[in-house]
Amino acid sequence: MARAPHIVAALMLAAACAGCSILDPYDIVGRAHSAAPTIPDAYVPETDVALGREGRLRAFDFVWNTIERRYHDPSYNGVDWKAVGERYRPLALAAPDDEAFWDVLDRMTGELHDSHTRVESPLDAQLRRHDQAITIGISILPVEGKLAVATVDPRADAWWAGVRPGMTVLAIDGKPAARAYGELLAHTRQASTDRARHLAAMRRLVHRAPGSKVSFTFERADGTRLEATLERRRIDRPHVEAHRLLPSGFGYVRFSQWTIGLTLRALDGLDALRSAPGIVIDLRGNPGGSVHAVNLMLERFFREPTELGRATTRNGKPISMLAGTVDIIRLHRKLRGDPNAYRGPVAILVDSGSASGSELFAGTMQATGRAKVVGQPSCGCLLGFLGYAAVPGGAELAYSEVGFVLTNGRRIEGEGVIPDVEVPLSLHDLRLFRDRTLEAAEALLDRLAQEAPGAARKDAR
């Protein structure tokens, strides 16, 4: 889960004390005000060594020591963190260029099998700060034992080259797909789950210098082949919210990230759909965001005070600042209840791209019995961090400081949210542009609405 948004009043009070370990023991303010690396729009990874040996040592020690002191699990997920550091230090110093150096540091953090704990290179940090990404216009997922095109951006060159969902990948840059994919995985950092590691491998394939290209051989359903060379492009990542009343009569809400602003738009959408007999909340591909945004959404579904589970920290205490007077993350998660909360049945759609905040919301709604989950198992990436720390040399470090346990005792990290109704992806459905997951959710809501005592398909307010 990405960092929790800071409480404005707390920031104003603590800004002058950013370096004070008593008032701001987690360096929340210090991280929020760390200098952003400056990378030109036409950034190309360096080919020489700019950091130098001393610069690399400072960066390496900062990353290793910060995790050693502050990681949420003092057992480091069962990993010998000292031995990891001894193994990776010579690899980092021997890296052929700075981009490779940052990659080694990121792979070192990956030894924790934690997708949230990571090192972002100066380029990665710049892209994130500007809500940008590097893309080739398609997403690729394992489907029926093959690498398959799952989505194609109709604005991208891939679409105009003839690439369509449901095509399978036969070759990447001239190498058989299985071999190319195996090499990608071999050089990709470990992650919370195999699903998360696949996504990281695909980012590794795409995340190269803008303007560079990668070639593919695709196979269509009829066995014919398509050769396409796709350029890596730097694009803005849109923050999207959409809501509507489906032809079935159920409400539908989808949003792309758990930011406060976007979640407030989604809540407005929920208000507009309050008379629907059931609601679908589509979190497929939503990578998460703020725990406070998740709590805002949860409040709209519980009329009575409700226990939601608990948070865990390294020292067993809440995450707080100002000498413990302001809690940023409380250990006991609970809602007061809202008499006006929506009371109709809810179906939540998830897939392997549903991560972090999306998993906290879906898992909490499922564990409390307030919603059913439909789709494919989620990422399995649910830990919390409080902000990026500036690494000497221009990179940034995220490190997990909070764990989450649901009311049923489950931890989503490393497992994922397992749907109540699992709907596997199929090549056939991808080729037909058929959304079988949404169909299954509507069928489920129809049954639940009919079963509701005296409320069959009536106003759910």
Coordinates of C-alpha atoms in Angstrom, one line a residue:
M1 CA 0.0 0.0 0.0
A2 CA 1.4 3.4 -0.9
R3 CA 2.0 5.9 1.8
A4 CA -0.8 7.3 3.8
P5 CA -1.6 11.0 3.0
H6 CA -0.2 13.3 5.7
I7 CA -2.5 15.2 8.0
V8 CA -2.1 18.8 7.0
A9 CA -2.2 20.2 10.5
A10 CA 0.4 17.7 11.7
L11 CA 2.7 18.6 8.8
M12 CA 2.4 22.3 9.6
L13 CA 3.2 21.7 13.3
A14 CA 6.1 19.3 12.6
A15 CA 7.7 20.9 9.6
A16 CA 10.2 22.8 11.7
C17 CA 11.1 19.6 13.5
A18 CA 11.6 17.3 10.6
G19 CA 14.9 16.1 12.0
C20 CA 13.6 15.6 15.5
S21 CA 13.5 11.9 16.4
I22 CA 11.0 12.5 19.2
L23 CA 8.4 14.5 17.3
D24 CA 8.8 12.7 14.0
P25 CA 10.4 9.3 14.8
Y26 CA 9.4 7.9 11.4
D27 CA 10.8 10.9 9.5
I28 CA 7.4 11.3 7.8
V29 CA 7.9 15.0 7.3
G30 CA 11.5 14.6 6.2
R31 CA 10.6 12.1 3.6
A32 CA 7.7 14.3 2.3
H33 CA 10.1 17.2 1.8
S34 CA 13.0 15.4 0.3
A35 CA 14.4 16.9 -2.8
A36 CA 13.1 15.5 -6.1
P37 CA 15.7 14.3 -8.6
T38 CA 15.9 16.4 -11.7
I39 CA 15.8 14.3 -14.9
P40 CA 15.4 15.9 -18.3
D41 CA 12.4 14.8 -20.5
A42 CA 14.8 13.2 -23.0
Y43 CA 16.6 11.3 -20.2
V44 CA 18.7 8.4 -21.5
P45 CA 20.4 6.1 -18.9
E46 CA 24.1 6.9 -18.5
T47 CA 26.7 4.7 -20.0
D48 CA 29.5 5.6 -17.7
V49 CA 29.9 5.6 -13.9
A50 CA 28.8 8.9 -12.5
L51 CA 28.4 8.0 -8.8
G52 CA 31.9 6.7 -8.3
R53 CA 32.9 4.1 -5.7
E54 CA 32.3 6.4 -2.7
G55 CA 28.9 7.5 -4.0
R56 CA 27.9 3.9 -4.5
L57 CA 29.0 3.0 -1.0
R58 CA 27.0 5.8 0.5
A59 CA 23.9 4.8 -1.5
F60 CA 24.3 1.1 -0.7
D61 CA 24.8 1.7 3.1
F62 CA 21.8 4.0 3.2
V63 CA 19.5 1.4 1.7
W64 CA 20.8 -1.5 3.7
N65 CA 21.0 0.3 7.1
T66 CA 17.5 1.9 6.7
I67 CA 15.9 -1.5 6.1
E68 CA 17.9 -3.0 8.9
R69 CA 16.7 -0.4 11.4
R70 CA 13.1 0.3 10.2
Y71 CA 11.7 -2.8 8.3
H72 CA 8.3 -3.7 9.8
D73 CA 9.3 -7.3 10.5
P74 CA 12.5 -7.6 12.7
S75 CA 13.0 -11.1 11.3
Y76 CA 13.1 -9.7 7.8
N77 CA 10.6 -12.4 6.6
G78 CA 13.1 -15.1 7.7
V79 CA 15.9 -13.7 5.5
D80 CA 19.4 -13.2 6.8
W81 CA 19.6 -9.5 6.0
K82 CA 23.3 -9.3 7.0
A83 CA 24.2 -12.1 4.6
V84 CA 22.2 -10.5 1.8
G85 CA 24.1 -7.2 2.3
E86 CA 27.5 -9.1 2.2
R87 CA 26.4 -10.9 -1.0
Y88 CA 25.1 -7.8 -2.8
R89 CA 27.8 -5.2 -1.9
P90 CA 30.4 -6.5 -4.3
L91 CA 27.8 -6.9 -7.0
A92 CA 26.7 -3.3 -6.6
L93 CA 30.2 -1.9 -6.7
A94 CA 31.0 -3.9 -9.8
A95 CA 27.9 -2.8 -11.7
P96 CA 28.9 -1.6 -15.2
D97 CA 26.9 1.7 -15.0
D98 CA 24.7 3.6 -12.6
E99 CA 21.4 2.2 -14.0
A100 CA 22.8 -1.3 -13.4
F101 CA 23.9 -0.2 -9.9
W102 CA 20.4 0.9 -8.9
D103 CA 19.0 -2.3 -10.4
V104 CA 21.3 -4.3 -8.1
L105 CA 20.1 -2.4 -5.1
D106 CA 16.5 -3.0 -6.1
R107 CA 17.2 -6.7 -6.5
M108 CA 18.8 -6.7 -3.0
T109 CA 15.6 -5.4 -1.5
G110 CA 13.7 -8.0 -3.5
E111 CA 15.4 -10.7 -1.4
L112 CA 12.7 -9.8 1.3
H113 CA 10.0 -11.1 -1.2
D114 CA 8.2 -7.8 -0.6
S115 CA 6.9 -5.8 -3.5
H116 CA 6.6 -2.6 -1.5
T117 CA 10.2 -2.5 -0.4
R118 CA 12.1 -1.3 -3.4
V119 CA 14.7 1.1 -4.8
E120 CA 13.6 3.4 -7.6
S121 CA 16.3 4.8 -9.9
P122 CA 16.4 8.5 -10.6
L123 CA 14.4 7.9 -13.8
D124 CA 11.8 5.7 -12.0
A125 CA 11.4 8.3 -9.3
Q126 CA 10.9 11.1 -11.9
L127 CA 8.3 9.1 -13.8
R128 CA 6.4 8.4 -10.6
R129 CA 6.5 11.9 -9.4
H130 CA 5.0 13.1 -12.7
D131 CA 2.5 10.3 -13.0
Q132 CA 4.2 9.0 -16.1
A133 CA 5.1 5.6 -17.4
I134 CA 7.0 4.0 -20.2
T135 CA 4.8 1.7 -22.3
I136 CA 4.6 -0.2 -25.6
G137 CA 0.8 -0.1 -25.5
I138 CA 0.0 -3.7 -24.6
S139 CA -0.2 -5.8 -21.4
I140 CA 0.8 -9.5 -21.4
L141 CA -0.4 -12.2 -19.0
P142 CA 0.1 -15.9 -18.6
V143 CA -3.2 -17.5 -20.0
E144 CA -3.7 -21.2 -20.5
G145 CA 0.0 -21.9 -20.3
K146 CA 0.9 -19.2 -22.9
L147 CA 2.0 -15.6 -22.8
A148 CA -1.1 -13.8 -24.2
V149 CA -1.9 -10.2 -25.0
A150 CA -4.5 -9.1 -22.4
T151 CA -5.1 -5.5 -23.4
V152 CA -4.1 -3.2 -26.2
D153 CA -4.3 0.6 -25.9
P154 CA -6.3 1.7 -29.0
R155 CA -4.2 4.9 -29.1
A156 CA -0.9 3.0 -29.3
D157 CA 1.1 1.9 -32.3
A158 CA 0.5 -1.7 -31.3
W159 CA -3.2 -1.4 -32.1
W160 CA -2.5 0.1 -35.5
A161 CA 0.0 -2.6 -36.2
G162 CA -2.8 -5.1 -35.7
V163 CA -2.1 -6.5 -32.3
R164 CA -5.3 -7.6 -30.5
P165 CA -6.2 -9.2 -27.1
G166 CA -6.1 -12.9 -27.2
M167 CA -3.1 -13.2 -29.5
T168 CA -0.3 -15.2 -28.0
V169 CA 3.4 -14.3 -28.0
L170 CA 5.7 -16.6 -30.0
A171 CA 8.9 -14.6 -29.8
I172 CA 10.4 -11.5 -28.2
D173 CA 13.4 -9.8 -30.0
G174 CA 13.9 -13.0 -32.0
K175 CA 14.0 -15.4 -29.0
P176 CA 11.3 -18.0 -28.4
A177 CA 8.8 -16.5 -26.0
A178 CA 9.4 -19.1 -23.3
R179 CA 13.2 -18.6 -23.4
A180 CA 12.9 -14.8 -23.4
Y181 CA 10.4 -14.8 -20.6
G182 CA 12.7 -17.2 -18.5
E183 CA 15.6 -14.8 -19.0
L184 CA 13.5 -11.8 -18.0
L185 CA 12.4 -13.7 -14.8
A186 CA 16.0 -14.6 -14.0
H187 CA 17.0 -11.0 -14.0
T188 CA 13.9 -9.7 -12.2
R189 CA 13.8 -9.0 -8.5
Q190 CA 11.8 -11.3 -6.2
A191 CA 8.4 -10.1 -5.2
S192 CA 5.5 -10.9 -2.9
T193 CA 4.0 -13.6 -5.2
D194 CA 4.6 -15.1 -8.6
R195 CA 1.8 -12.9 -9.9
A196 CA 3.7 -9.8 -8.7
R197 CA 6.9 -11.1 -10.1
H198 CA 5.4 -11.5 -13.5
L199 CA 4.2 -7.9 -13.5
A200 CA 7.7 -6.9 -12.5
A201 CA 9.2 -8.9 -15.3
M202 CA 6.9 -7.2 -17.8
R203 CA 7.9 -3.8 -16.4
R204 CA 11.5 -4.8 -16.9
L205 CA 10.8 -5.7 -20.6
V206 CA 9.2 -2.3 -21.2
H207 CA 11.0 0.0 -18.9
R208 CA 14.0 0.9 -21.1
A209 CA 15.0 4.2 -22.7
P210 CA 12.1 6.0 -24.4
G211 CA 12.5 5.6 -28.1
S212 CA 14.0 2.2 -28.0
K213 CA 12.1 -0.7 -29.6
V214 CA 11.2 -4.3 -28.9
S215 CA 10.1 -6.7 -31.6
F216 CA 7.4 -9.4 -31.2
T217 CA 6.0 -12.4 -33.1
F218 CA 2.4 -12.9 -32.3
E219 CA 0.0 -15.7 -33.3
R220 CA -3.6 -15.1 -34.1
A221 CA -6.4 -17.5 -33.2
D222 CA -6.3 -18.9 -36.8
G223 CA -2.6 -19.8 -36.5
T224 CA -1.4 -17.0 -38.7
R225 CA 1.5 -14.8 -37.4
L226 CA 2.0 -11.1 -37.0
E227 CA 5.4 -9.4 -36.7
A228 CA 5.4 -6.1 -34.9
T229 CA 8.1 -3.8 -33.6
L230 CA 6.9 -1.5 -30.9
E231 CA 8.5 1.6 -29.6
R232 CA 8.8 2.4 -25.9
R233 CA 7.1 5.7 -25.3
R234 CA 6.8 7.9 -22.2
I235 CA 3.2 8.8 -21.5
D236 CA 1.1 10.4 -18.8
R237 CA -0.8 8.0 -16.6
P238 CA -4.4 9.1 -16.5
H239 CA -6.3 9.0 -13.2
V240 CA -9.7 7.6 -14.3
E241 CA -13.0 7.2 -12.5
A242 CA -16.2 6.0 -14.1
H243 CA -19.6 5.1 -12.8
R244 CA -22.9 4.2 -14.5
L245 CA -26.1 2.2 -14.1
L246 CA -25.6 -1.0 -16.0
P247 CA -28.4 -2.4 -18.3
S248 CA -28.9 -5.0 -15.7
G249 CA -30.0 -2.3 -13.3
F250 CA -26.9 -2.7 -11.0
G251 CA -24.5 0.2 -10.3
Y252 CA -21.0 0.1 -11.5
V253 CA -18.0 2.1 -10.2
R254 CA -14.4 1.8 -11.4
F255 CA -11.4 4.0 -10.5
S256 CA -7.7 3.6 -11.3
Q257 CA -5.9 4.4 -8.0
W258 CA -6.6 5.0 -4.3
T259 CA -5.8 8.7 -4.2
I260 CA -8.0 10.9 -2.0
G261 CA -9.2 13.0 -5.0
L262 CA -10.0 10.0 -7.2
T263 CA -11.7 8.2 -4.3
L264 CA -13.9 11.2 -3.6
R265 CA -15.0 11.1 -7.2
A266 CA -15.8 7.4 -6.8
L267 CA -17.8 8.2 -3.7
D268 CA -19.8 10.8 -5.6
G269 CA -20.4 8.0 -8.1
L270 CA -21.7 5.7 -5.3
D271 CA -24.0 8.4 -4.1
A272 CA -25.5 8.7 -7.6
L273 CA -26.1 5.0 -7.7
R274 CA -27.6 4.6 -4.2
S275 CA -31.0 3.4 -5.5
A276 CA -29.4 0.5 -7.4
P277 CA -30.3 -2.9 -5.9
G278 CA -26.6 -3.9 -6.0
I279 CA -23.2 -2.3 -6.7
V280 CA -20.2 -3.6 -8.6
I281 CA -16.9 -2.0 -7.6
D282 CA -14.3 -2.8 -10.3
L283 CA -10.7 -2.8 -8.9
R284 CA -9.1 -4.7 -11.7
G285 CA -5.7 -3.2 -12.5
N286 CA -5.9 -0.8 -9.5
P287 CA -2.5 -0.8 -7.9
G288 CA -3.5 0.8 -4.6
G289 CA -2.7 4.0 -2.8
S290 CA -3.7 5.6 0.4
V291 CA -5.0 3.7 3.4
H292 CA -7.1 6.8 4.3
A293 CA -8.7 6.7 0.9
V294 CA -9.6 3.1 1.5
N295 CA -11.1 4.0 4.9
L296 CA -13.2 6.7 3.3
M297 CA -14.7 4.1 0.9
L298 CA -15.2 1.5 3.6
E299 CA -17.3 4.0 5.7
R300 CA -19.9 4.0 3.0
F301 CA -20.8 0.4 3.5
F302 CA -21.2 -0.2 7.2
R303 CA -24.1 1.1 9.2
E304 CA -23.0 -0.2 12.6
P305 CA -19.6 0.1 14.4
T306 CA -17.4 -2.6 12.8
E307 CA -14.0 -4.1 13.6
L308 CA -11.9 -4.3 10.4
G309 CA -8.8 -6.1 11.6
R310 CA -5.5 -4.8 12.9
A311 CA -2.2 -3.3 11.7
T312 CA 1.2 -4.5 12.8
T313 CA 4.4 -2.6 13.3
R314 CA 8.0 -3.4 14.2
N315 CA 7.6 -2.2 17.8
G316 CA 4.0 -3.1 18.3
K317 CA 3.0 0.5 18.6
P318 CA 0.9 2.8 16.4
I319 CA 2.6 4.9 13.7
S320 CA 2.5 8.3 15.2
M321 CA 4.2 11.7 15.3
L322 CA 4.3 14.7 17.6
A323 CA 5.4 12.6 20.6
G324 CA 2.6 10.2 20.0
T325 CA -0.2 12.8 20.0
V326 CA -1.1 12.2 16.3
D327 CA -1.7 8.6 15.1
I328 CA -1.0 8.2 11.4
I329 CA -1.8 4.4 11.5
R330 CA -3.7 2.9 14.4
L331 CA -3.2 -0.7 15.4
H332 CA -6.9 -1.5 15.7
R333 CA -8.8 -0.8 12.6
K334 CA -12.5 0.0 13.2
L335 CA -15.3 2.0 11.8
R336 CA -17.9 4.0 13.8
G337 CA -20.6 3.1 11.3
D338 CA -22.8 5.4 9.2
P339 CA -26.6 5.1 9.5
N340 CA -26.8 6.3 5.8
A341 CA -24.4 3.7 4.5
Y342 CA -25.4 1.7 1.4
R343 CA -27.0 -1.6 2.5
G344 CA -27.4 -3.5 -0.8
P345 CA -25.2 -6.4 -1.9
V346 CA -21.8 -5.5 -3.3
A347 CA -19.5 -7.4 -5.7
I348 CA -15.8 -6.4 -6.0
L349 CA -13.9 -7.3 -9.1
V350 CA -10.2 -8.1 -8.7
D351 CA -7.3 -9.5 -10.8
S352 CA -3.6 -10.0 -10.5
G353 CA -3.2 -6.2 -11.0
S354 CA -5.3 -5.4 -8.0
A355 CA -2.8 -4.6 -5.3
S356 CA -2.2 -3.0 -2.0
G357 CA -5.1 -0.6 -1.2
S358 CA -7.3 -2.5 -3.5
E359 CA -6.5 -5.7 -1.6
L360 CA -7.1 -4.0 1.7
F361 CA -10.5 -2.8 0.6
A362 CA -11.6 -6.1 -1.1
G363 CA -10.1 -8.3 1.6
T364 CA -11.8 -6.3 4.4
M365 CA -15.2 -6.3 2.7
Q366 CA -14.9 -10.0 2.1
A367 CA -13.6 -10.9 5.6
T368 CA -16.5 -8.9 7.3
G369 CA -19.1 -10.6 5.0
R370 CA -20.0 -7.2 3.5
A371 CA -19.1 -8.1 -0.1
K372 CA -18.3 -11.0 -2.4
V373 CA -15.2 -10.9 -4.5
V374 CA -15.2 -12.0 -8.2
G375 CA -12.4 -12.5 -10.7
Q376 CA -8.8 -13.8 -10.3
P377 CA -6.6 -13.9 -7.3
S378 CA -5.1 -10.5 -6.5
C379 CA -1.5 -9.5 -6.4
G380 CA -0.8 -10.5 -2.8
C381 CA 1.0 -7.2 -2.2
L382 CA -0.4 -5.7 1.0
L383 CA 2.0 -3.9 3.3
G384 CA 2.2 -0.2 4.1
F385 CA 4.9 2.4 3.8
L386 CA 4.9 6.0 4.8
G387 CA 6.8 7.7 2.0
Y388 CA 9.9 7.5 -0.1
A389 CA 13.3 8.2 1.4
A390 CA 15.9 10.1 -0.7
V391 CA 18.9 7.8 -1.4
P392 CA 22.3 9.5 -1.8
G393 CA 22.8 9.7 -5.6
G394 CA 19.2 10.6 -6.6
A395 CA 17.3 7.3 -6.2
E396 CA 14.5 6.8 -3.7
L397 CA 13.7 4.0 -1.3
A398 CA 10.4 2.6 -0.2
Y399 CA 10.3 0.2 2.8
S400 CA 7.4 -1.5 4.4
E401 CA 6.6 -0.3 8.0
V402 CA 3.1 -1.7 8.4
G403 CA 1.4 -5.1 8.0
F404 CA -2.3 -5.8 8.0
V405 CA -4.3 -8.7 9.5
L406 CA -8.0 -9.1 8.6
T407 CA -10.8 -9.9 11.0
N408 CA -10.6 -13.6 10.0
G409 CA -6.9 -13.7 10.9
R410 CA -5.7 -13.7 7.2
R411 CA -2.8 -11.7 5.9
I412 CA -3.1 -10.8 2.2
E413 CA 0.6 -10.2 1.7
G414 CA 2.1 -13.2 0.0
E415 CA -1.3 -14.8 -0.7
G416 CA -3.7 -12.4 -2.3
V417 CA -7.4 -12.0 -2.1
I418 CA -9.0 -15.2 -3.3
P419 CA -12.3 -14.6 -5.0
D420 CA -15.5 -16.1 -3.8
V421 CA -16.3 -16.6 -7.4
E422 CA -13.2 -17.3 -9.4
V423 CA -13.4 -16.6 -13.2
P424 CA -10.2 -17.6 -15.0
L425 CA -9.0 -15.7 -18.0
S426 CA -9.3 -17.5 -21.3
L427 CA -8.0 -16.8 -24.7
H428 CA -11.4 -17.3 -26.1
D429 CA -12.9 -14.5 -24.0
L430 CA -10.0 -12.2 -24.7
R431 CA -10.5 -12.6 -28.4
L432 CA -14.2 -11.9 -28.1
F433 CA -13.7 -8.9 -25.8
R434 CA -16.0 -10.8 -23.4
D435 CA -16.0 -9.6 -19.8
R436 CA -17.0 -12.9 -18.1
T437 CA -15.9 -11.5 -14.7
L438 CA -18.5 -8.7 -14.9
E439 CA -21.1 -11.1 -16.1
A440 CA -20.4 -13.4 -13.1
A441 CA -20.7 -10.4 -10.7
E442 CA -24.0 -9.4 -12.1
A443 CA -25.4 -12.9 -11.9
L444 CA -24.2 -13.1 -8.3
L445 CA -25.7 -9.7 -7.4
D446 CA -29.0 -10.7 -9.0
R447 CA -29.1 -13.8 -6.8
L448 CA -28.2 -11.9 -3.7
A449 CA -30.7 -9.1 -4.4
Q450 CA -33.4 -11.7 -4.8
E451 CA -32.5 -13.4 -1.6
A452 CA -32.5 -10.2 0.5
P453 CA -35.5 -10.3 2.9
G454 CA -38.3 -8.2 1.4
A455 CA -35.8 -6.1 -0.6
A456 CA -35.7 -7.9 -4.0
R457 CA -34.4 -5.4 -6.5
K458 CA -35.7 -2.4 -4.5
D459 CA -34.1 0.8 -3.4
A460 CA -31.0 -0.2 -1.4
R461 CA -30.7 3.1 0.5

